[in-house]
PDB file of C-alpha atoms and ligand atoms in Angstrom:
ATOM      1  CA  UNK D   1      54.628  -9.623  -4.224  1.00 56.00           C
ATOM      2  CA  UNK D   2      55.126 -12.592  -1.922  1.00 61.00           C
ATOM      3  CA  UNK D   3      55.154 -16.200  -4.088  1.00 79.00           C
ATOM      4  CA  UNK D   4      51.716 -16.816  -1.760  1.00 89.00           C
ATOM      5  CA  UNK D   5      49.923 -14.053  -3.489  1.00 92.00           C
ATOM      6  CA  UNK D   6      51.757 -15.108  -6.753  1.00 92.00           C
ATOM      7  CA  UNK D   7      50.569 -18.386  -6.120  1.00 94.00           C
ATOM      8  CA  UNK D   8      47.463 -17.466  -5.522  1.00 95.00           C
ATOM      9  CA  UNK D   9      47.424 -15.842  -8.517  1.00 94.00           C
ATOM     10  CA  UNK D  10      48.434 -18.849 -10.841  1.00 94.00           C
ATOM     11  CA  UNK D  11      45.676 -21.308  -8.764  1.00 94.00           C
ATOM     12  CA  UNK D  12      43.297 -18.512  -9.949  1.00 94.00           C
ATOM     13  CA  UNK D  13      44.175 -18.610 -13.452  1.00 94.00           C
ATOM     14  CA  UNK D  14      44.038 -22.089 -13.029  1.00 94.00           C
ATOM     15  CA  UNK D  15      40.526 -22.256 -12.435  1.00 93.00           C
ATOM     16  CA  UNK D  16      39.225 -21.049 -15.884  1.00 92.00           C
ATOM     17  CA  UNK D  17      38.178 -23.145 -18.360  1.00 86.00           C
ATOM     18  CA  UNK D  18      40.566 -24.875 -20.369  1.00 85.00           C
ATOM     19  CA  UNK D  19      43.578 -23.590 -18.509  1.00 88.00           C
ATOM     20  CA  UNK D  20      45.598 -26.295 -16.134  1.00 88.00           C
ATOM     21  CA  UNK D  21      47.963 -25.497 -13.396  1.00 90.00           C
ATOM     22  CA  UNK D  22      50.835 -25.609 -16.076  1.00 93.00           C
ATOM     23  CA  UNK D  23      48.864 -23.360 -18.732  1.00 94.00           C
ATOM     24  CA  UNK D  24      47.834 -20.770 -15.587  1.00 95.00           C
ATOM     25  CA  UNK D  25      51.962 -20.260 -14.652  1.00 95.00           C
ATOM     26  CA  UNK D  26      52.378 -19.759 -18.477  1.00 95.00           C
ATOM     27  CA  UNK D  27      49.783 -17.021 -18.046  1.00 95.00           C
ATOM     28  CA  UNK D  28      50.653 -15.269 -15.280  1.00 95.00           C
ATOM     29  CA  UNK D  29      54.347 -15.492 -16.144  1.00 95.00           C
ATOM     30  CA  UNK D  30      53.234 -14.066 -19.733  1.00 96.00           C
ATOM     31  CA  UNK D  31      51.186 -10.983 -17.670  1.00 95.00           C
ATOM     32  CA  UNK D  32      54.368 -10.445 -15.668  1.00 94.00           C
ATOM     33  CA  UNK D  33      56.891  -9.922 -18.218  1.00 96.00           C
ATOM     34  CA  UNK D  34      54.383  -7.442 -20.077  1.00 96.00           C
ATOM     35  CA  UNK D  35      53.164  -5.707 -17.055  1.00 94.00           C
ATOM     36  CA  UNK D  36      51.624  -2.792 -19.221  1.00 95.00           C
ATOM     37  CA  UNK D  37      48.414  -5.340 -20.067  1.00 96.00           C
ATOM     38  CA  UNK D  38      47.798  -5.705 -16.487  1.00 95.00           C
ATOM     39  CA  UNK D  39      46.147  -2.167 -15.866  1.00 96.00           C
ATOM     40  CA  UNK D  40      44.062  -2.765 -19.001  1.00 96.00           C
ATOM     41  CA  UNK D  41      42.926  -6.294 -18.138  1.00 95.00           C
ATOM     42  CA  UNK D  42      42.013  -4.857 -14.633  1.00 96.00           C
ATOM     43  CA  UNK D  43      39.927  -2.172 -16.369  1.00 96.00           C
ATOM     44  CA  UNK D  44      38.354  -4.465 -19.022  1.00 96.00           C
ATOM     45  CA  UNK D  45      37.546  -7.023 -16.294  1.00 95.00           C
ATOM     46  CA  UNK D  46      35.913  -4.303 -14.012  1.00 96.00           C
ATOM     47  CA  UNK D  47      33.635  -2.481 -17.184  1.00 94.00           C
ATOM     48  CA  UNK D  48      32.627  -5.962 -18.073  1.00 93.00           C
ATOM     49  CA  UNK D  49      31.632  -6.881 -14.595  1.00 93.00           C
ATOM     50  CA  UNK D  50      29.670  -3.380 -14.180  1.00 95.00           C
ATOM     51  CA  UNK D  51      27.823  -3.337 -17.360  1.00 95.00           C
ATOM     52  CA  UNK D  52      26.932  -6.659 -18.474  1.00 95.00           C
ATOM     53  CA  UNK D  53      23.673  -8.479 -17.928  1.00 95.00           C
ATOM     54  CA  UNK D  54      21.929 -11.780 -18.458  1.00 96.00           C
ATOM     55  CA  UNK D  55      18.792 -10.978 -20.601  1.00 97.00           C
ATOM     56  CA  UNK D  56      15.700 -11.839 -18.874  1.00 96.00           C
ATOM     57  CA  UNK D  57      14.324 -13.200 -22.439  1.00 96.00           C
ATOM     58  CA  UNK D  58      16.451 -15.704 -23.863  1.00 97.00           C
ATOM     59  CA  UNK D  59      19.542 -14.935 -21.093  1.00 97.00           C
ATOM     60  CA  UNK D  60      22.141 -13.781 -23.008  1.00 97.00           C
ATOM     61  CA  UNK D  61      24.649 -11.631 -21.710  1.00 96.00           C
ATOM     62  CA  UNK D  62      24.930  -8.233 -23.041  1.00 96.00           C
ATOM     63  CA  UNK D  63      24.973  -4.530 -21.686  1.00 95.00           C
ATOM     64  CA  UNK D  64      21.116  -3.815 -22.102  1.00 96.00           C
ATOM     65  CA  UNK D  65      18.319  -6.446 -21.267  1.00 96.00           C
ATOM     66  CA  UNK D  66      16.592  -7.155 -23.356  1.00 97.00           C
ATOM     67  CA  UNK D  67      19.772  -8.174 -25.385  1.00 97.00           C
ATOM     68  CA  UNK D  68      20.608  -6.563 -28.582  1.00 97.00           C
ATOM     69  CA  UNK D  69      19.584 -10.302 -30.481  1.00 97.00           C
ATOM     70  CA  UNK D  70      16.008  -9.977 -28.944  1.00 97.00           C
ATOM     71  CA  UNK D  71      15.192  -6.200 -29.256  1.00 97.00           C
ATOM     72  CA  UNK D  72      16.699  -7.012 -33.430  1.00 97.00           C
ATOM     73  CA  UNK D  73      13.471  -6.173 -35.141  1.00 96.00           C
ATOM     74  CA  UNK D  74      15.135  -7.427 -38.400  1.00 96.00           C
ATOM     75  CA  UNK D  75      15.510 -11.540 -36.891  1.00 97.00           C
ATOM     76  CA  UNK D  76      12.969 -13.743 -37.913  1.00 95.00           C
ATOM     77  CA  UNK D  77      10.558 -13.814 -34.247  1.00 94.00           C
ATOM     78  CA  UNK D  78       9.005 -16.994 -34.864  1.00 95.00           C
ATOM     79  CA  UNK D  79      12.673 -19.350 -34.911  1.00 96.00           C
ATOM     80  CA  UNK D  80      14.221 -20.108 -31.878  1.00 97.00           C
ATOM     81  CA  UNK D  81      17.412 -22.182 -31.419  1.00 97.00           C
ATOM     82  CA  UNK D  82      18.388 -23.665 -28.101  1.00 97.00           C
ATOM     83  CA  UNK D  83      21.830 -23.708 -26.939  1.00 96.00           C
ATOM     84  CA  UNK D  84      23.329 -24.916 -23.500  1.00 96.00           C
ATOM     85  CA  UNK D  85      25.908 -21.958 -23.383  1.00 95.00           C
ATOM     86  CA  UNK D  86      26.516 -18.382 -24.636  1.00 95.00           C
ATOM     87  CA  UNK D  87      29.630 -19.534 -25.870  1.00 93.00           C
ATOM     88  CA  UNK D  88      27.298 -21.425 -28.617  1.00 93.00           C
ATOM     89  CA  UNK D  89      25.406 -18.905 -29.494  1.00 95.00           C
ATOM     90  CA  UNK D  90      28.901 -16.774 -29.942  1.00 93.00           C
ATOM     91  CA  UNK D  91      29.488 -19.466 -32.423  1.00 91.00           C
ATOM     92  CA  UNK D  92      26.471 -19.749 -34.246  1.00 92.00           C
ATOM     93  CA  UNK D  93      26.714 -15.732 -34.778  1.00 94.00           C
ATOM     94  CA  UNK D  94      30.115 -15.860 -35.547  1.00 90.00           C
ATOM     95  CA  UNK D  95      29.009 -18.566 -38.766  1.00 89.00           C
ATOM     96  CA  UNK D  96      25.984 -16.438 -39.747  1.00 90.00           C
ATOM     97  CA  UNK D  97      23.874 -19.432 -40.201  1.00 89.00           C
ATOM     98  CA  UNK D  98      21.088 -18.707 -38.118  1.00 93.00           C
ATOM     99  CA  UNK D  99      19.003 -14.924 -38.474  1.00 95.00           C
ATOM    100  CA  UNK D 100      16.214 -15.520 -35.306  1.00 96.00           C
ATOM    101  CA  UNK D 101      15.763 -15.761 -31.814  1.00 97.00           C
ATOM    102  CA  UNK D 102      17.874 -17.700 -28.938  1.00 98.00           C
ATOM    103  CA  UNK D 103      17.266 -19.299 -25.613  1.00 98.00           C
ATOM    104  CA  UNK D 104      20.515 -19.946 -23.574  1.00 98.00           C
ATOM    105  CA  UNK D 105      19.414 -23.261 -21.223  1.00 97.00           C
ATOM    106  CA  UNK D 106      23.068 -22.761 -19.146  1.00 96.00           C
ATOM    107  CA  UNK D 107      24.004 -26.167 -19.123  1.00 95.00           C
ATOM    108  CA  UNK D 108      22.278 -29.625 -19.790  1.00 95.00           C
ATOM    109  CA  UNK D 109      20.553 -32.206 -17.703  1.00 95.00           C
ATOM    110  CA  UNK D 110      23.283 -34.506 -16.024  1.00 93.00           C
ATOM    111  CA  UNK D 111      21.640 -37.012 -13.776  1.00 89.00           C
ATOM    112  CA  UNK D 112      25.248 -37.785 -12.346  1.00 90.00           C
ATOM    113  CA  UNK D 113      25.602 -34.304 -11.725  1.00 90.00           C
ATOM    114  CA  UNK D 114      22.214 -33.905 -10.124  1.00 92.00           C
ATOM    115  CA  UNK D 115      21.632 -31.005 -12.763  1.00 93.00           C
ATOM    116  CA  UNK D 116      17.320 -31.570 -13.819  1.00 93.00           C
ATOM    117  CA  UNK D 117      15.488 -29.396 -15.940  1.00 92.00           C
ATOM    118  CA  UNK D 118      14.774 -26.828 -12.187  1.00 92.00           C
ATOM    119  CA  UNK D 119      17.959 -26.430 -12.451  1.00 94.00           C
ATOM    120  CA  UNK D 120      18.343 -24.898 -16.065  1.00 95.00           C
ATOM    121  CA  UNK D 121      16.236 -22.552 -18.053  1.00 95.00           C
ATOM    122  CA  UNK D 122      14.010 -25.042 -19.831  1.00 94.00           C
ATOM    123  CA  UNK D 123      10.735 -23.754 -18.348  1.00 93.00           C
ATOM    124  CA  UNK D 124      11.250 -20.041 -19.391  1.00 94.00           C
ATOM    125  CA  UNK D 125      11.795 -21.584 -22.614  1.00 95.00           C
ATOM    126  CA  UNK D 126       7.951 -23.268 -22.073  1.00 93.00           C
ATOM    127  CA  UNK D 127       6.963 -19.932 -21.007  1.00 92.00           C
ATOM    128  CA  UNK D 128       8.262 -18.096 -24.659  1.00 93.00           C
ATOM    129  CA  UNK D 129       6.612 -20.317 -26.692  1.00 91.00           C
ATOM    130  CA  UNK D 130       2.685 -19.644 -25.253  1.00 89.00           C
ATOM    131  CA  UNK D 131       2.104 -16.778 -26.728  1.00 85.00           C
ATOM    132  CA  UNK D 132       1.635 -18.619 -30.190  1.00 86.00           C
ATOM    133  CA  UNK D 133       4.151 -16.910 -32.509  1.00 90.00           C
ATOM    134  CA  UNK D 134       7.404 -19.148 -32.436  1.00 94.00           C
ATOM    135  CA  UNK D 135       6.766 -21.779 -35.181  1.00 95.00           C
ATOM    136  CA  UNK D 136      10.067 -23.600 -35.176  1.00 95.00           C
ATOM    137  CA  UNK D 137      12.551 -24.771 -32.105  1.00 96.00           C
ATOM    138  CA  UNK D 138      15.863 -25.517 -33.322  1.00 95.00           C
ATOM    139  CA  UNK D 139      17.424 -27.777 -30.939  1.00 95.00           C
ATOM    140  CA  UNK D 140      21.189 -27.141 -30.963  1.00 93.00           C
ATOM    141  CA  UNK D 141      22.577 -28.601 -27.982  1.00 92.00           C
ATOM    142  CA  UNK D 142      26.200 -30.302 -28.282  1.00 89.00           C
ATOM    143  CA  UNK D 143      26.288 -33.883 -30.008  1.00 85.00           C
ATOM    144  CA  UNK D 144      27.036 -35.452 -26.269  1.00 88.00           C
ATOM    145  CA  UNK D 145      24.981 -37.923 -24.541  1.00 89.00           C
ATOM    146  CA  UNK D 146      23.817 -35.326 -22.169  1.00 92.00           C
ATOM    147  CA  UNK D 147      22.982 -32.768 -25.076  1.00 91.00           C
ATOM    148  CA  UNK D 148      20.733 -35.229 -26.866  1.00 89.00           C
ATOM    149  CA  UNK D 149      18.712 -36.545 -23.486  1.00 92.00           C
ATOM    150  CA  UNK D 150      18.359 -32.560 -22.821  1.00 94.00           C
ATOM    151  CA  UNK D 151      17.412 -31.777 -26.699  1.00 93.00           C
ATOM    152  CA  UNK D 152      14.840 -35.157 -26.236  1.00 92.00           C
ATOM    153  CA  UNK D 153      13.903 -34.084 -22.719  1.00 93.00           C
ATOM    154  CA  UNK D 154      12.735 -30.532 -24.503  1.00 94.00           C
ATOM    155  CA  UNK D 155      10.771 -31.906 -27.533  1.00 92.00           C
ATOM    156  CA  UNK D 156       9.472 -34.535 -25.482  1.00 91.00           C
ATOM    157  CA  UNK D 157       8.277 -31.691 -22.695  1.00 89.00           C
ATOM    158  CA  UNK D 158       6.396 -29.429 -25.365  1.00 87.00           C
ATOM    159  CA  UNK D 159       3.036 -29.164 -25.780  1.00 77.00           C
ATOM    160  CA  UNK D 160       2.443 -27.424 -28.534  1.00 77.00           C
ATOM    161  CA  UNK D 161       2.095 -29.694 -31.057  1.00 79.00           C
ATOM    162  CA  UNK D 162       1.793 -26.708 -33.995  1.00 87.00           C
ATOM    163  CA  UNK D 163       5.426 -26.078 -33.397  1.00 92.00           C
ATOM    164  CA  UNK D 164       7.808 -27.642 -35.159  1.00 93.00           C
ATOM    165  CA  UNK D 165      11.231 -29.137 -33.215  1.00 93.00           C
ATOM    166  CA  UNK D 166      14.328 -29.799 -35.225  1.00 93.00           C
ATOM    167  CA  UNK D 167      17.406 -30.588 -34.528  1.00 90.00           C
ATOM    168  CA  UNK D 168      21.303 -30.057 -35.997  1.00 84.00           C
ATOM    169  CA  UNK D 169      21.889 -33.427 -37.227  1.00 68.00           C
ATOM    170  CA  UNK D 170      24.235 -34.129 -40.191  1.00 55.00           C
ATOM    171  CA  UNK D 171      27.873 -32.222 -39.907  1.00 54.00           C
ATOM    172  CA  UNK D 172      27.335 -32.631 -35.928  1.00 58.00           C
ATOM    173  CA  UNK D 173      29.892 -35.511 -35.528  1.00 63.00           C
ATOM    174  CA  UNK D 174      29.257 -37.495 -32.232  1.00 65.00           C
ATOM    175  CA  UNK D 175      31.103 -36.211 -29.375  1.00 64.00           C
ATOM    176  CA  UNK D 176      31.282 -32.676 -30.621  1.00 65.00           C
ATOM    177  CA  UNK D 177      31.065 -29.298 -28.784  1.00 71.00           C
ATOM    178  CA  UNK D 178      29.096 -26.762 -31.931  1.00 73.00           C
ATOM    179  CA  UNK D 179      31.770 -24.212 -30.288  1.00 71.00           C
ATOM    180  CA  UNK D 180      34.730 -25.946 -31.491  1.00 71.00           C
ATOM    181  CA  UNK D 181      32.749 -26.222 -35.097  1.00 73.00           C
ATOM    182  CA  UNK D 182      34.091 -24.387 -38.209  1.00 77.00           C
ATOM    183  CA  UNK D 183      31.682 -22.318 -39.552  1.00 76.00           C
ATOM    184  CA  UNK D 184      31.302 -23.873 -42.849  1.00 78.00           C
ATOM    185  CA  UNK D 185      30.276 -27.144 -40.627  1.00 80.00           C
ATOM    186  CA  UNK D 186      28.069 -25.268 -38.860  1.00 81.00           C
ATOM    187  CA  UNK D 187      26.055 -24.076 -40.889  1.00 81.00           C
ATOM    188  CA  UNK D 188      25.688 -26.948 -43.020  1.00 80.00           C
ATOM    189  CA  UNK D 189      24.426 -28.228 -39.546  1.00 80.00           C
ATOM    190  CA  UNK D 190      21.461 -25.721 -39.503  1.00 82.00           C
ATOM    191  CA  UNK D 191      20.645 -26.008 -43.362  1.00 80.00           C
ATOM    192  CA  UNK D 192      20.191 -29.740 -42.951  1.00 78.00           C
ATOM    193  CA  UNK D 193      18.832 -29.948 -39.646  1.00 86.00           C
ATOM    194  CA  UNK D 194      15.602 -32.501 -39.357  1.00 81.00           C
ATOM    195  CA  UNK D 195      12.383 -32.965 -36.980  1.00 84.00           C
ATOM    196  CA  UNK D 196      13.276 -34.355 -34.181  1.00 81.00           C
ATOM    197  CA  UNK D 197      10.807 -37.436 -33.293  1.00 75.00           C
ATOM    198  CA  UNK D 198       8.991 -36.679 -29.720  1.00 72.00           C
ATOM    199  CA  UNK D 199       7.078 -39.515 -27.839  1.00 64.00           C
ATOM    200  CA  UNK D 200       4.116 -37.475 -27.173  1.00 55.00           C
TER     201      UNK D 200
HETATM  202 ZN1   ZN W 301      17.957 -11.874 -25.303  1.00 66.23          ZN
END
């Protein structure tokens, strides 16, 4: 291995989320010394990439579309709860707080980022609820600026006024991410979540 292609290796690492430059070396110097894990994080990384799919419903990822959450004849069908990132609803699964349906918006609006609503899944979200049976959107977008213009943007934006639009509200401190949440915080989020005022 030439120190180009190990480099290249540590500015890869460096590119995932919450891993710096220094926090990459650390990982590829961990990989090196235990080269045994390599083989099976090549293998893992290739199955994963082969089998996996976004779910055309709420666009999960999972190895069978519809995902395994939306073909779960035992969740409640008329509850969904919005999210900006799978990694949320990981989260929200992990805590057990929430039993119904999701709908994964991959991201939020960011006018500084040029991300609108085109550019997320907000209108397939439109498109679920016509067909009359969702009662209830929970709105669970992080506690950031940009999560509560995108949670507004959404209850402001539907037009089905039989549907009722909460959102996670006390437990959610300002600033938070609901991944980083402990459970028992996040699902005293759901239980007290409250309707979320729209200006239509
Ligand atoms: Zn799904």
């Amino acid at each position: 291995m030439t120190s180009s292609s190990l480099n290249d290796l540590i500015d890869l690492f460096s590119k995932l989320p919450s891993l710096g430059p220094r926090s990459a070396r650390r990982a590829v110097l961990y990989l090196l010394k235990r080269k045994i894990l390599i083989p099976k994080l090549v293998n893992s990384l290739e199955e994963v990439q082969a089998n996996t799919k976004f779910c055309s419903i709420c666009a999960n990822l999972d190895i069978i579309d519809p995902c395994t959450i939306c073909r779960n004849e035992k969740r409640k069908k008329d509850k969904i709860c919005v999210v900006e990132d799978i990694s949320d609803l990981w989260a929200i699964e992990k805590s057990n707080a929430f039993n119904g349906q999701y709908h994964i918006l991959g991201g939020v609006l960011s006018a500084i980022d040029g991300i609108g609503p085109e550019e997320l899944n907000i209108i397939s979200l439109f498109d679920r609820i016509k067909n009359g049976l969702v009662k209830e959107i929970i709105l669970a977008t992080n506690a950031t600026v940009e999560g509560q213009i995108t949670a507004q943007y959404i209850a402001d934006h539907c037009d089905d006024s039989k549907i009722l639009i909460t959102r996670l509200a006390q437990g959610m401190p300002m600033g938070s991410e609901l991944e980083i949440l402990d459970y028992n915080t996040l699902s005293t989020a759901f239980k007290s979540r409250s309707k979320l005022d729209t200006s239509l």
